[in-house]
Short mmCIF file of C-alpha atoms and ligand atoms in Angstrom, two decimals:
data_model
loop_
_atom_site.label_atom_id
_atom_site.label_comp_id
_atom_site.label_asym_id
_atom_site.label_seq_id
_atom_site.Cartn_x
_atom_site.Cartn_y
_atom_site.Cartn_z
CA UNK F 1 -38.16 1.50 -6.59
CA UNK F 2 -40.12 4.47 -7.58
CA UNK F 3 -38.21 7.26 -9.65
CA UNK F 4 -36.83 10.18 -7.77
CA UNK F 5 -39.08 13.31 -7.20
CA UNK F 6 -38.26 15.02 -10.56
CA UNK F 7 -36.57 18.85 -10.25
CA UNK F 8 -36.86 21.38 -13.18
CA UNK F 9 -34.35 24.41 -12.55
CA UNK F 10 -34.61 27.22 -14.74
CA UNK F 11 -31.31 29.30 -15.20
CA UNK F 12 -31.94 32.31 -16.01
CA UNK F 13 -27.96 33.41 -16.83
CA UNK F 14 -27.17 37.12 -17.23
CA UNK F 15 -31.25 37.91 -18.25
CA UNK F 16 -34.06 39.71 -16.94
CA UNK F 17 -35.50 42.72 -15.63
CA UNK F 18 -37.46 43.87 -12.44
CA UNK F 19 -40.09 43.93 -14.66
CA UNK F 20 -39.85 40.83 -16.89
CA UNK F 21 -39.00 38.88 -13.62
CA UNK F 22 -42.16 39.91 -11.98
CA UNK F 23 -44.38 38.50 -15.04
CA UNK F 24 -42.42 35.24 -15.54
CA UNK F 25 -42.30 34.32 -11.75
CA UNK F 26 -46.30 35.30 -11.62
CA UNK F 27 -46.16 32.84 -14.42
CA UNK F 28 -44.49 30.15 -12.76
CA UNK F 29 -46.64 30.40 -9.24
CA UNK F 30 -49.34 29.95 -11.17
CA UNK F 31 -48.91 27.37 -13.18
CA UNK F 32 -46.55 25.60 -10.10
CA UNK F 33 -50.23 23.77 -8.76
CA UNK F 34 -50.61 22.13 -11.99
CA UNK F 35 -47.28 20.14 -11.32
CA UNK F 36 -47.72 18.59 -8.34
CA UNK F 37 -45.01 16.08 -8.30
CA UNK F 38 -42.12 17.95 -9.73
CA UNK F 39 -39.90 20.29 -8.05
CA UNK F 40 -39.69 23.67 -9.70
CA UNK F 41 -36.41 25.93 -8.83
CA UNK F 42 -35.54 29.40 -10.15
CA UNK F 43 -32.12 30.70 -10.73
CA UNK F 44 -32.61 34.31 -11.02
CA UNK F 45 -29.32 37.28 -11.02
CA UNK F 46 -28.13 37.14 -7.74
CA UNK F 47 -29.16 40.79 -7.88
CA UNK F 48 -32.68 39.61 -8.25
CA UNK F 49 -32.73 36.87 -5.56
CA UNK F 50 -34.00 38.87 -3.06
CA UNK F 51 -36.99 41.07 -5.02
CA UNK F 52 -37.74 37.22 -6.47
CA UNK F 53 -37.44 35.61 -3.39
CA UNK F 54 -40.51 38.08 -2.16
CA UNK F 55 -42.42 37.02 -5.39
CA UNK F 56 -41.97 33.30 -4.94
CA UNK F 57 -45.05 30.68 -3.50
CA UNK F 58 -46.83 27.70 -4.55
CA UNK F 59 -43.33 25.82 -3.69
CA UNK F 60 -41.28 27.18 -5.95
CA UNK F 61 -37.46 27.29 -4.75
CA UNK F 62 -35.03 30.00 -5.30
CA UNK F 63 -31.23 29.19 -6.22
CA UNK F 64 -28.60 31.15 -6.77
CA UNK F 65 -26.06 30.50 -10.08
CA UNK F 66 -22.73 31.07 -8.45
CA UNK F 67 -20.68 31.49 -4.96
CA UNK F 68 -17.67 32.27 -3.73
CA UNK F 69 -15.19 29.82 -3.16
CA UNK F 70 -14.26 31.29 0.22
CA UNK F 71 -15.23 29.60 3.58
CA UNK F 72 -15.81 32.53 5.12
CA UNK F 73 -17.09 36.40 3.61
CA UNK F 74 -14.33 39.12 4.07
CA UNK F 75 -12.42 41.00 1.61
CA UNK F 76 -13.03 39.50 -1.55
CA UNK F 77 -14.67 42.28 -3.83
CA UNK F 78 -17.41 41.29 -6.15
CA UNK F 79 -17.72 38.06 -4.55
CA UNK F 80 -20.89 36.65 -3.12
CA UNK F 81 -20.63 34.50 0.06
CA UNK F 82 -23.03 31.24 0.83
CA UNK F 83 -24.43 32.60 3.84
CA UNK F 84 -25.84 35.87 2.00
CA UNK F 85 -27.37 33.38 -0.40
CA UNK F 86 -29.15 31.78 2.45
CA UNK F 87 -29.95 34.92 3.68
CA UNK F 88 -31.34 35.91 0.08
CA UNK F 89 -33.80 32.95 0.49
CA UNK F 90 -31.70 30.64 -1.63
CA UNK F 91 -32.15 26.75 -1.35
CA UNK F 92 -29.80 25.56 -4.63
CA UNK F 93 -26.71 26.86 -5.89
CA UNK F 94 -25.51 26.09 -9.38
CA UNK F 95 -21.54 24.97 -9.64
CA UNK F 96 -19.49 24.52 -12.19
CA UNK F 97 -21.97 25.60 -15.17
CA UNK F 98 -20.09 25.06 -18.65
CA UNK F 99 -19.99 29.02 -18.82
CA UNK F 100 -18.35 29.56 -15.44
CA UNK F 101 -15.39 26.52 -16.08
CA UNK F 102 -14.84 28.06 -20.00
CA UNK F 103 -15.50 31.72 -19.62
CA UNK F 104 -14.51 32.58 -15.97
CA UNK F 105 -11.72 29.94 -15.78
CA UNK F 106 -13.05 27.97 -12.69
CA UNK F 107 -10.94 25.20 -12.56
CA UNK F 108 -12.29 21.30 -11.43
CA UNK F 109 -10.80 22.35 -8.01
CA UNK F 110 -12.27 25.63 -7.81
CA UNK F 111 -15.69 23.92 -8.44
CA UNK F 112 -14.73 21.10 -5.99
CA UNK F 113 -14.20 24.08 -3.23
CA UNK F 114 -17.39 25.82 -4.22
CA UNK F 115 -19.32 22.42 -3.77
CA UNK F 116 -18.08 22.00 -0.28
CA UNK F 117 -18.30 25.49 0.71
CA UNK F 118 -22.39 25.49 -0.29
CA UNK F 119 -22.91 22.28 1.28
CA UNK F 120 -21.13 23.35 4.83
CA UNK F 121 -23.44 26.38 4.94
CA UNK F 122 -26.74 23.91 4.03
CA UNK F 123 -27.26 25.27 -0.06
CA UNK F 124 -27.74 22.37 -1.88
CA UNK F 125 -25.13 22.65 -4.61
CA UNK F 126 -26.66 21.65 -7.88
CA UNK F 127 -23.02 20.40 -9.51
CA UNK F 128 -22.91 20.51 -13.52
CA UNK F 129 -20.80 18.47 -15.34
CA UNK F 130 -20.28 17.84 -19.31
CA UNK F 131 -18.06 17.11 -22.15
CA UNK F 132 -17.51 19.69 -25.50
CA UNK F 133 -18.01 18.64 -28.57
CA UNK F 134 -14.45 17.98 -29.32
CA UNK F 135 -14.33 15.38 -26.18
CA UNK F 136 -16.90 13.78 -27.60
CA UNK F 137 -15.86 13.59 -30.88
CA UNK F 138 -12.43 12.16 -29.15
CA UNK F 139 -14.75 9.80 -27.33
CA UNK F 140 -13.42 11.05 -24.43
CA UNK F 141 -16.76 11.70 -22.52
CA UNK F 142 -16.79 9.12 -19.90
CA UNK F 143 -13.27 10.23 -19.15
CA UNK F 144 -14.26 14.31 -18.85
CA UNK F 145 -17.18 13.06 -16.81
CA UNK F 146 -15.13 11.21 -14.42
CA UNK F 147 -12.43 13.62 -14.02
CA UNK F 148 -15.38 16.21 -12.97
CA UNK F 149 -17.31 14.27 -10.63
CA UNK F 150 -13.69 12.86 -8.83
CA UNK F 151 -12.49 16.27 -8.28
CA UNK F 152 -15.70 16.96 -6.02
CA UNK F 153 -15.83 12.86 -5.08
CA UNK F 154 -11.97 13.42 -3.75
CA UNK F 155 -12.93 16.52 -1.83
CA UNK F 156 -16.14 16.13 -0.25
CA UNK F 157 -16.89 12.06 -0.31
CA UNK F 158 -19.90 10.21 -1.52
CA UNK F 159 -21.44 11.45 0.91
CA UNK F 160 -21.65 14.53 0.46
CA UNK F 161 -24.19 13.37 -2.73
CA UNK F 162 -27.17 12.55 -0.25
CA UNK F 163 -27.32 16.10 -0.54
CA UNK F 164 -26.55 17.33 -4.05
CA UNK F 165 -28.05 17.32 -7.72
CA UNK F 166 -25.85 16.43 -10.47
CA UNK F 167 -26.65 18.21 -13.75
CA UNK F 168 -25.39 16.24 -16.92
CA UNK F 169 -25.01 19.31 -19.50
CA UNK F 170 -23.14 18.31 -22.65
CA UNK F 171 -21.62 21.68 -23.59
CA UNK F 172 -22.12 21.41 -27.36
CA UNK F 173 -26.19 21.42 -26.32
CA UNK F 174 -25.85 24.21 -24.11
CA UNK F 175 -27.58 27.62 -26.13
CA UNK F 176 -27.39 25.35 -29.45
CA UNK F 177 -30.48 24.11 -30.27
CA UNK F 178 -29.11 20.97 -30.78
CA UNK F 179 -29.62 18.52 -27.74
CA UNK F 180 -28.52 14.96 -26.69
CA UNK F 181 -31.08 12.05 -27.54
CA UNK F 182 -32.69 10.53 -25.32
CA UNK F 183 -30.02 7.70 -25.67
CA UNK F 184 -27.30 9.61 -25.19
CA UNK F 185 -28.53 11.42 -22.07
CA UNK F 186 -29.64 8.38 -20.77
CA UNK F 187 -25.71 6.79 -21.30
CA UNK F 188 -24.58 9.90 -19.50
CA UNK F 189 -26.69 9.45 -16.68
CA UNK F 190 -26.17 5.87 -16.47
CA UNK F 191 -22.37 6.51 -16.06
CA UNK F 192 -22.51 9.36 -14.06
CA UNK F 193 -25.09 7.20 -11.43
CA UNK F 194 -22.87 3.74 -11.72
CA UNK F 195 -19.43 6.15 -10.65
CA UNK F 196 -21.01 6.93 -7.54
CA UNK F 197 -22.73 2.97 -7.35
CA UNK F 198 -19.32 1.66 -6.89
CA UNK F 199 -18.56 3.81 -4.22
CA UNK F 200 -21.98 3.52 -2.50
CA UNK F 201 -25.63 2.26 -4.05
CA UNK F 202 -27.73 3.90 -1.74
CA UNK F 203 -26.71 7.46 -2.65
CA UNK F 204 -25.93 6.83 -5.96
CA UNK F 205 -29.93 5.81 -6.20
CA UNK F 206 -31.48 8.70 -4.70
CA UNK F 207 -29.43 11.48 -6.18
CA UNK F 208 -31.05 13.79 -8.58
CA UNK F 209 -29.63 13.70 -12.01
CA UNK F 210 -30.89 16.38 -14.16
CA UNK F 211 -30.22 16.93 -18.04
CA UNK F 212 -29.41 20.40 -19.67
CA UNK F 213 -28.70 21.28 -23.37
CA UNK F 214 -31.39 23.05 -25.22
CA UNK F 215 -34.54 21.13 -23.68
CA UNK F 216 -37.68 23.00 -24.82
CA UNK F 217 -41.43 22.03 -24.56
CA UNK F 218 -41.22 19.99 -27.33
CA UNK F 219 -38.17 17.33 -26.47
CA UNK F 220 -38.83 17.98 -22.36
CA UNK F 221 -41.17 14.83 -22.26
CA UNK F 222 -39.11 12.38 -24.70
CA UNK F 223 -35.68 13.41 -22.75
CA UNK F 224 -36.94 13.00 -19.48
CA UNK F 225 -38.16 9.36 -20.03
CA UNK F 226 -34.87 8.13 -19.70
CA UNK F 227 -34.52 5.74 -16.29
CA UNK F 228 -31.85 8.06 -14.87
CA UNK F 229 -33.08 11.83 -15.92
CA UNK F 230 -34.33 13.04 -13.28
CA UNK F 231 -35.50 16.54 -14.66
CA UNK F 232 -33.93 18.92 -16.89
CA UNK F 233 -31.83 22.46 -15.91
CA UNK F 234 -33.21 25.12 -18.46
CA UNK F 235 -31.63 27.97 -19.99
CA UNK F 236 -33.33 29.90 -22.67
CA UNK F 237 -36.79 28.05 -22.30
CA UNK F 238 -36.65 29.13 -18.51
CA UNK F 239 -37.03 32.82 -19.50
CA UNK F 240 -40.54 32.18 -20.77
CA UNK F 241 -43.34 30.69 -17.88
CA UNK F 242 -45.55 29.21 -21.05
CA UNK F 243 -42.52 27.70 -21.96
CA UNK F 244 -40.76 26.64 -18.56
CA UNK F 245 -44.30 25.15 -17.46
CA UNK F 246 -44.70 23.19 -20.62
CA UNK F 247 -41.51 21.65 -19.31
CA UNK F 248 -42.68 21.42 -15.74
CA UNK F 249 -46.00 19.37 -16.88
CA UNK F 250 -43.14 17.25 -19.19
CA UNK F 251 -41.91 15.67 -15.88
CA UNK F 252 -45.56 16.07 -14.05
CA UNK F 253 -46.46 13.28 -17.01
CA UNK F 254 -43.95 10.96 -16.86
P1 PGA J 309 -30.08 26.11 -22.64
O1 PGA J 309 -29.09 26.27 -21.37
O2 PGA J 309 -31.32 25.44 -22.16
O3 PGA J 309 -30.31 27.52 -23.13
O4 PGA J 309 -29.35 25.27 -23.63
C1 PGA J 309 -28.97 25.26 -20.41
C2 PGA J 309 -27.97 25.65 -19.36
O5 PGA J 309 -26.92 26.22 -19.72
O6 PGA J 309 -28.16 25.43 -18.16
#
């Protein structure tokens, strides 16, 4: 079987600027040609999504980092509802980053609602999962994995996975410089894929699988080698196009 189309998602977080989008999405467009065979996604501010959205070509896919957990929009101040991400031009949504589960308090439920609110309104939730360093340490990794993926398993069915991308983002990688080898990305992967496998093999082969913790140009290509990393979701190398590209042409090479 030939590998999944590879998908490099750059999360931008709480950065940018009209004017430092503008360059860095020009950047991006015009490197996107070069890359043929991967998938490229930007995660701008949701406050951006739109001006991006009109900057966007050459294929490149807009995603938003967050939505509301809310089936429908109505009084919920500051929230942002899936449809108005559609609306914005948004393909992907990011759920359950690290940041939003430690700093915002979302909950494995909360995520598990937010995944099947972006799938019934056609985003393609991009769900993140990962262990700290601490459940790690406890060799308790597998068991944090499951517990993440069975929350959104229980609620929305294996389904529901012929139309998702699982990001495997160990949290002690995450802004740290320090990132997984390519064995223990791999592991994760493995694990994460064989969960779903028991339930159903067909799914569990064609879902993306991406890997996030500190990739850069320089570890992008030896990461992504692994049978079951599928491309990488990039923080801080995302704000840079040089950078982000040099990532992109990582998977074009594989
Ligand atoms: P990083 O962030 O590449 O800056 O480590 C990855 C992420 O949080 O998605």
């Amino acid at each position: 079987m030939s590998k999944r189309q590879y998908l490099v998602a750059g999360n931008w977080k709480m950065n940018g600027s009209t004017a430092s989008n503008r360059s860095l999405v020009e950047g991006i467009v015009a490197g996107a040609g070069d890359c043929p065979k991967v998938e490229i996604l930007v995660c701008p501010p949701s406050v951006y999504l739109c001006p991006v959205a009109a900057l966007l070509g050459g294929g490149v896919r807009l995603g938003a980092q967050n939505l509301a957990d809310q089936d429908k929009p109505g009084a919920y101040t500051g929230e942002i509802h899936g449809t108005m991400l559609r609306e914005a031009g948004c393909d992907y949504v990011l759920v359950g980053h690290s940041e939003r589960r430690a700093l915002y308090g979302e909950s494995d439920a909360v995520v598990a609602a937010k995944f099947g609110v972006a799938q019934a309104l056609d985003l393609v939730p991009v769900l993140c999962l990962g262990e700290t360093l601490a459940e790690r340490d406890a060799e308790q990794t597998e068991a944090v994995l499951a517990r993440q993926l069975d929350a959104v398993l229980d609620r929305s069915g294996v389904h529901a996975f012929a139309r998702a991308v699982i990001a495997y983002e160990p949290v002690w990688a995450i802004g740290t410089g320090r990132t997984a080898s390519t064995a223990q990305a791999q592991e994760a992967h493995a694990f994460i894929r064989g969960r779903l496998a028991a339930l159903d093999a067909t799914i569990a082969g064609s879902v993306r699988i991406l890997y996030g913790g500190s990739v850069k140009p320089d570890n992008a290509r030896e990461l992504f080698a692994g049978v079951d990393v599928d491309g990488g979701l990039i923080g801080g190398a995302s704000l840079k196009s040089q950078d982000f590209m040099a990532i992109c042409a990582a998977a074009q090479a594989q």
